[in-house]
PDB file of C-alpha atoms and ligand atoms in Angstrom:
ATOM      1  CA  MET A   1     -14.587  83.920  27.598  1.00 60.00           C
ATOM      2  CA  ASN A   2     -14.314  81.346  24.807  1.00 64.00           C
ATOM      3  CA  TYR A   3     -14.317  76.937  25.714  1.00 84.00           C
ATOM      4  CA  GLN A   4     -14.312  76.736  22.361  1.00 95.00           C
ATOM      5  CA  THR A   5     -11.272  74.046  21.340  1.00 97.00           C
ATOM      6  CA  LEU A   6      -9.131  76.057  17.814  1.00 98.00           C
ATOM      7  CA  TYR A   7     -10.816  73.186  16.088  1.00 98.00           C
ATOM      8  CA  GLU A   8     -14.403  74.373  17.029  1.00 98.00           C
ATOM      9  CA  GLN A   9     -13.275  78.247  15.906  1.00 97.00           C
ATOM     10  CA  MET A  10     -12.322  77.104  12.689  1.00 97.00           C
ATOM     11  CA  GLY A  11     -15.519  75.024  12.098  1.00 98.00           C
ATOM     12  CA  GLY A  12     -14.787  71.631  12.645  1.00 98.00           C
ATOM     13  CA  ALA A  13     -14.424  68.117   9.944  1.00 98.00           C
ATOM     14  CA  GLU A  14     -15.275  70.533   6.765  1.00 98.00           C
ATOM     15  CA  THR A  15     -12.055  73.119   7.348  1.00 98.00           C
ATOM     16  CA  VAL A  16      -9.813  70.581   8.686  1.00 98.00           C
ATOM     17  CA  ARG A  17     -10.815  68.578   5.001  1.00 98.00           C
ATOM     18  CA  ARG A  18     -10.561  71.546   2.848  1.00 98.00           C
ATOM     19  CA  LEU A  19      -7.610  72.790   4.315  1.00 98.00           C
ATOM     20  CA  VAL A  20      -5.636  69.420   3.284  1.00 98.00           C
ATOM     21  CA  GLU A  21      -7.354  69.307  -0.021  1.00 98.00           C
ATOM     22  CA  ALA A  22      -6.206  72.977  -0.148  1.00 98.00           C
ATOM     23  CA  PHE A  23      -2.641  71.941   1.105  1.00 99.00           C
ATOM     24  CA  TYR A  24      -0.874  69.179  -0.476  1.00 98.00           C
ATOM     25  CA  PRO A  25      -1.975  69.663  -4.286  1.00 98.00           C
ATOM     26  CA  ARG A  26       0.930  73.297  -3.358  1.00 98.00           C
ATOM     27  CA  VAL A  27       2.770  70.757  -1.808  1.00 98.00           C
ATOM     28  CA  GLN A  28       2.713  68.481  -4.767  1.00 98.00           C
ATOM     29  CA  ALA A  29       3.695  71.767  -6.510  1.00 98.00           C
ATOM     30  CA  ASP A  30       6.497  72.387  -4.297  1.00 98.00           C
ATOM     31  CA  PRO A  31       9.793  72.825  -5.713  1.00 98.00           C
ATOM     32  CA  GLU A  32      11.783  71.890  -2.472  1.00 97.00           C
ATOM     33  CA  ILE A  33       9.350  69.612  -0.651  1.00 98.00           C
ATOM     34  CA  GLY A  34       7.731  68.054  -3.619  1.00 98.00           C
ATOM     35  CA  PRO A  35       9.857  64.967  -4.645  1.00 98.00           C
ATOM     36  CA  LEU A  36       9.739  63.870  -0.304  1.00 98.00           C
ATOM     37  CA  PHE A  37       6.225  62.644  -1.114  1.00 98.00           C
ATOM     38  CA  PRO A  38       5.161  59.654  -2.702  1.00 98.00           C
ATOM     39  CA  PRO A  39       2.812  60.239  -5.937  1.00 96.00           C
ATOM     40  CA  ASP A  40      -0.183  58.614  -4.792  1.00 98.00           C
ATOM     41  CA  ILE A  41      -1.037  61.323  -2.171  1.00 98.00           C
ATOM     42  CA  THR A  42      -4.566  60.027  -1.234  1.00 98.00           C
ATOM     43  CA  PRO A  43      -2.766  57.804   1.906  1.00 98.00           C
ATOM     44  CA  VAL A  44      -0.946  61.412   3.451  1.00 98.00           C
ATOM     45  CA  MET A  45      -3.689  63.148   2.705  1.00 98.00           C
ATOM     46  CA  GLU A  46      -6.069  60.681   5.463  1.00 98.00           C
ATOM     47  CA  LYS A  47      -3.739  60.941   7.464  1.00 98.00           C
ATOM     48  CA  GLN A  48      -2.923  64.294   7.978  1.00 98.00           C
ATOM     49  CA  TYR A  49      -6.550  65.192   8.362  1.00 98.00           C
ATOM     50  CA  LEU A  50      -6.945  62.380  11.224  1.00 98.00           C
ATOM     51  CA  PHE A  51      -3.854  64.194  13.008  1.00 98.00           C
ATOM     52  CA  LEU A  52      -4.702  68.173  12.189  1.00 98.00           C
ATOM     53  CA  THR A  53      -8.280  66.964  14.064  1.00 98.00           C
ATOM     54  CA  GLN A  54      -6.735  66.098  17.307  1.00 98.00           C
ATOM     55  CA  PHE A  55      -3.564  68.113  17.026  1.00 98.00           C
ATOM     56  CA  PHE A  56      -6.616  71.152  17.213  1.00 98.00           C
ATOM     57  CA  GLY A  57      -8.071  69.773  20.128  1.00 98.00           C
ATOM     58  CA  GLY A  58     -11.282  67.586  17.747  1.00 98.00           C
ATOM     59  CA  PRO A  59     -11.798  63.653  18.683  1.00 98.00           C
ATOM     60  CA  ALA A  60      -7.934  61.767  18.541  1.00 98.00           C
ATOM     61  CA  LEU A  61      -8.727  60.447  15.128  1.00 98.00           C
ATOM     62  CA  TYR A  62      -5.341  59.714  14.435  1.00 98.00           C
ATOM     63  CA  ASN A  63      -4.390  57.860  17.499  1.00 98.00           C
ATOM     64  CA  GLU A  64      -7.422  55.385  17.362  1.00 98.00           C
ATOM     65  CA  GLN A  65      -6.374  54.154  13.433  1.00 98.00           C
ATOM     66  CA  HIS A  66      -2.363  54.691  14.321  1.00 98.00           C
ATOM     67  CA  GLY A  67      -1.937  54.829  17.337  1.00 97.00           C
ATOM     68  CA  HIS A  68       1.109  57.561  18.629  1.00 97.00           C
ATOM     69  CA  PRO A  69       1.569  59.961  16.148  1.00 96.00           C
ATOM     70  CA  MET A  70       5.510  59.596  17.120  1.00 97.00           C
ATOM     71  CA  LEU A  71       5.589  62.605  14.197  1.00 97.00           C
ATOM     72  CA  ARG A  72       8.575  64.037  14.484  1.00 97.00           C
ATOM     73  CA  MET A  73      10.068  59.931  14.539  1.00 98.00           C
ATOM     74  CA  ARG A  74       8.195  59.296  11.295  1.00 98.00           C
ATOM     75  CA  HIS A  75       9.869  62.240   9.960  1.00 98.00           C
ATOM     76  CA  MET A  76      13.606  61.085  10.512  1.00 97.00           C
ATOM     77  CA  PRO A  77      13.705  59.203   6.666  1.00 97.00           C
ATOM     78  CA  PHE A  78      13.101  62.564   5.630  1.00 98.00           C
ATOM     79  CA  PRO A  79      15.866  65.240   5.499  1.00 97.00           C
ATOM     80  CA  ILE A  80      13.621  68.455   6.578  1.00 98.00           C
ATOM     81  CA  ASP A  81      15.702  71.194   7.386  1.00 97.00           C
ATOM     82  CA  ALA A  82      15.092  75.021   7.323  1.00 97.00           C
ATOM     83  CA  ARG A  83      14.207  75.670   3.846  1.00 97.00           C
ATOM     84  CA  ARG A  84      11.915  72.332   4.174  1.00 98.00           C
ATOM     85  CA  ALA A  85      10.590  73.993   6.909  1.00 98.00           C
ATOM     86  CA  ALA A  86      10.204  77.519   5.636  1.00 98.00           C
ATOM     87  CA  ALA A  87       8.602  75.685   1.902  1.00 98.00           C
ATOM     88  CA  TRP A  88       5.813  73.591   4.044  1.00 98.00           C
ATOM     89  CA  LEU A  89       4.747  75.925   6.298  1.00 98.00           C
ATOM     90  CA  ARG A  90       4.607  78.812   2.905  1.00 98.00           C
ATOM     91  CA  CYS A  91       2.408  75.719   1.217  1.00 98.00           C
ATOM     92  CA  MET A  92       0.313  75.871   4.705  1.00 98.00           C
ATOM     93  CA  ASN A  93      -0.705  79.306   4.535  1.00 98.00           C
ATOM     94  CA  ALA A  94      -1.794  79.584   1.344  1.00 98.00           C
ATOM     95  CA  ALA A  95      -4.033  76.396   2.064  1.00 98.00           C
ATOM     96  CA  LEU A  96      -4.719  78.649   4.924  1.00 98.00           C
ATOM     97  CA  ASP A  97      -6.030  81.541   2.432  1.00 98.00           C
ATOM     98  CA  GLU A  98      -7.383  79.223   0.258  1.00 98.00           C
ATOM     99  CA  ALA A  99     -10.026  77.374   3.076  1.00 98.00           C
ATOM    100  CA  GLY A 100     -11.173  80.727   4.227  1.00 97.00           C
ATOM    101  CA  LEU A 101      -9.535  81.245   8.036  1.00 98.00           C
ATOM    102  CA  THR A 102      -9.380  84.180   8.638  1.00 98.00           C
ATOM    103  CA  GLY A 103      -8.270  86.448  12.151  1.00 98.00           C
ATOM    104  CA  THR A 104      -7.308  85.508  15.393  1.00 97.00           C
ATOM    105  CA  VAL A 105      -8.200  81.668  14.867  1.00 98.00           C
ATOM    106  CA  ARG A 106      -6.281  81.625  11.571  1.00 98.00           C
ATOM    107  CA  ASP A 107      -2.676  83.140  13.484  1.00 98.00           C
ATOM    108  CA  GLU A 108      -3.378  80.394  16.174  1.00 98.00           C
ATOM    109  CA  VAL A 109      -3.553  77.953  13.530  1.00 98.00           C
ATOM    110  CA  TYR A 110      -0.657  79.178  12.069  1.00 98.00           C
ATOM    111  CA  GLN A 111       1.313  79.950  14.820  1.00 98.00           C
ATOM    112  CA  ARG A 112       1.264  76.171  16.107  1.00 98.00           C
ATOM    113  CA  LEU A 113       1.888  74.719  12.683  1.00 98.00           C
ATOM    114  CA  ALA A 114       5.401  76.751  12.711  1.00 98.00           C
ATOM    115  CA  PHE A 115       6.024  75.871  16.199  1.00 98.00           C
ATOM    116  CA  THR A 116       5.543  71.816  14.543  1.00 98.00           C
ATOM    117  CA  ALA A 117       7.650  72.733  11.702  1.00 98.00           C
ATOM    118  CA  GLY A 118      10.229  73.633  13.735  1.00 98.00           C
ATOM    119  CA  HIS A 119      10.512  70.968  15.550  1.00 98.00           C
ATOM    120  CA  MET A 120      10.653  68.907  12.640  1.00 98.00           C
ATOM    121  CA  ILE A 121      13.889  69.813  11.730  1.00 98.00           C
ATOM    122  CA  ASN A 122      16.534  67.407  11.624  1.00 97.00           C
ATOM    123  CA  THR A 123      18.901  68.231   8.987  1.00 95.00           C
ATOM    124  CA  ASP A 124      21.325  71.531   8.940  1.00 91.00           C
ATOM    125  CA  GLU A 125      20.529  73.765   6.232  1.00 81.00           C
ATOM    126  CA  ASN A 126      24.580  74.229   5.517  1.00 78.00           C
ATOM    127  CA  ARG A 127      25.072  70.656   6.095  1.00 71.00           C
ATOM    128  CA  GLN A 128      28.523  69.023   4.041  1.00 63.00           C
ATOM    129  CA  PRO A 129      27.173  66.704   0.906  1.00 60.00           C
TER     130      PRO A 129
HETATM  131  C1  HEM B 201       9.358  70.730   7.955  1.00 59.24           C
HETATM  132  C2  HEM B 201       8.078  70.617   7.152  1.00 59.24           C
HETATM  133  C3  HEM B 201       7.770  69.107   6.482  1.00 59.24           C
HETATM  134  C4  HEM B 201       8.079  67.640   5.562  1.00 59.24           C
HETATM  135  C5  HEM B 201       9.174  68.354   4.425  1.00 59.24           C
HETATM  136  C6  HEM B 201       7.010  66.843   5.656  1.00 59.24           C
HETATM  137  C7  HEM B 201       7.225  66.005   5.428  1.00 59.24           C
HETATM  138  C8  HEM B 201       6.378  64.607   4.836  1.00 59.24           C
HETATM  139  C9  HEM B 201       6.217  63.625   4.202  1.00 59.24           C
HETATM  140  C10 HEM B 201       7.455  63.117   3.560  1.00 59.24           C
HETATM  141  C11 HEM B 201       5.592  62.218   4.852  1.00 59.24           C
HETATM  142  C12 HEM B 201       5.396  61.252   4.631  1.00 59.24           C
HETATM  143  C13 HEM B 201       4.823  60.721   3.445  1.00 59.24           C
HETATM  144  C14 HEM B 201       4.530  59.415   2.849  1.00 59.24           C
HETATM  145  O1  HEM B 201       5.488  59.324   2.147  1.00 59.24           O
HETATM  146  O2  HEM B 201       3.436  58.394   3.982  1.00 59.24           O
HETATM  147  C15 HEM B 201       5.548  63.599   5.720  1.00 59.24           C
HETATM  148  C16 HEM B 201       4.491  62.572   6.635  1.00 59.24           C
HETATM  149  C17 HEM B 201       3.983  63.290   7.946  1.00 59.24           C
HETATM  150  N1  HEM B 201       3.341  64.467   8.259  1.00 59.24           N
HETATM  151 FE1  HEM B 201       4.659  65.783   7.563  1.00 59.24          FE
HETATM  152  N2  HEM B 201       6.406  66.647   6.690  1.00 59.24           N
HETATM  153  C18 HEM B 201       6.215  68.945   7.342  1.00 59.24           C
HETATM  154  C19 HEM B 201       5.971  68.968   8.567  1.00 59.24           C
HETATM  155  C20 HEM B 201       4.964  68.299   9.086  1.00 59.24           C
HETATM  156  C21 HEM B 201       4.003  69.529  10.322  1.00 59.24           C
HETATM  157  C22 HEM B 201       4.536  70.621  11.117  1.00 59.24           C
HETATM  158  C23 HEM B 201       3.224  67.957  10.654  1.00 59.24           C
HETATM  159  C24 HEM B 201       2.089  68.196  12.068  1.00 59.24           C
HETATM  160  C25 HEM B 201       1.353  69.938  11.596  1.00 59.24           C
HETATM  161  C26 HEM B 201       3.392  66.851  10.122  1.00 59.24           C
HETATM  162  C27 HEM B 201       2.330  65.952   9.929  1.00 59.24           C
HETATM  163  C28 HEM B 201       2.567  64.699   9.144  1.00 59.24           C
HETATM  164  C29 HEM B 201       1.916  63.206   8.940  1.00 59.24           C
HETATM  165  C30 HEM B 201       0.445  63.716  10.396  1.00 59.24           C
HETATM  166  C31 HEM B 201       1.884  62.576   8.482  1.00 59.24           C
HETATM  167  C32 HEM B 201       1.398  61.297   8.182  1.00 59.24           C
HETATM  168  C33 HEM B 201       2.253  60.588   8.970  1.00 59.24           C
HETATM  169  C34 HEM B 201       1.895  59.023   9.342  1.00 59.24           C
HETATM  170  O3  HEM B 201       2.361  58.238   8.028  1.00 59.24           O
HETATM  171  O4  HEM B 201       1.109  58.380  10.014  1.00 59.24           O
HETATM  172  N3  HEM B 201       4.129  66.767   9.131  1.00 59.24           N
HETATM  173  N4  HEM B 201       5.387  65.097   6.206  1.00 59.24           N
END
């Protein structure tokens, strides 16, 4: 049996930091989602670090500093369709490799993120302009 949180199994703070640092350069370079983000990505990286820490079962850093994430609501200003969710996940998939995650821990991390990315979709891909 393994009673560690996913956060601990991943390697804790160091791994979450590496993951965020591997992820955002890819996001910024991505033609589908890069333009949605501000040029100064540092504050976004910091919030994502805080969020992912608690998302994977570590300390509730995001809640302590920013209150309840209300993630779907915070994404409403940005039209996110299935293509953009897929682009986000492609960036994340590559970042997981760069951060050195492997095996079942990697699979579990990816699944949780994929589920949440699907939940962020707020716009029909085939909408009329
Ligand atoms: C599905 C595709 C997604 C897109 C296109 C997307 C895009 C964005 C954008 C444009 C921002 C705002 C950046 C800013 O101006 O501050 C943002 C913020 C954020 N996103 Fe996403 N996102 C996606 C999925 C996710 C997922 C799956 C998670 C978590 C697992 C997530 C976590 C966050 C967090 C924590 C913030 C910062 C919220 C805050 O302002 O406190 N996003 N995202």
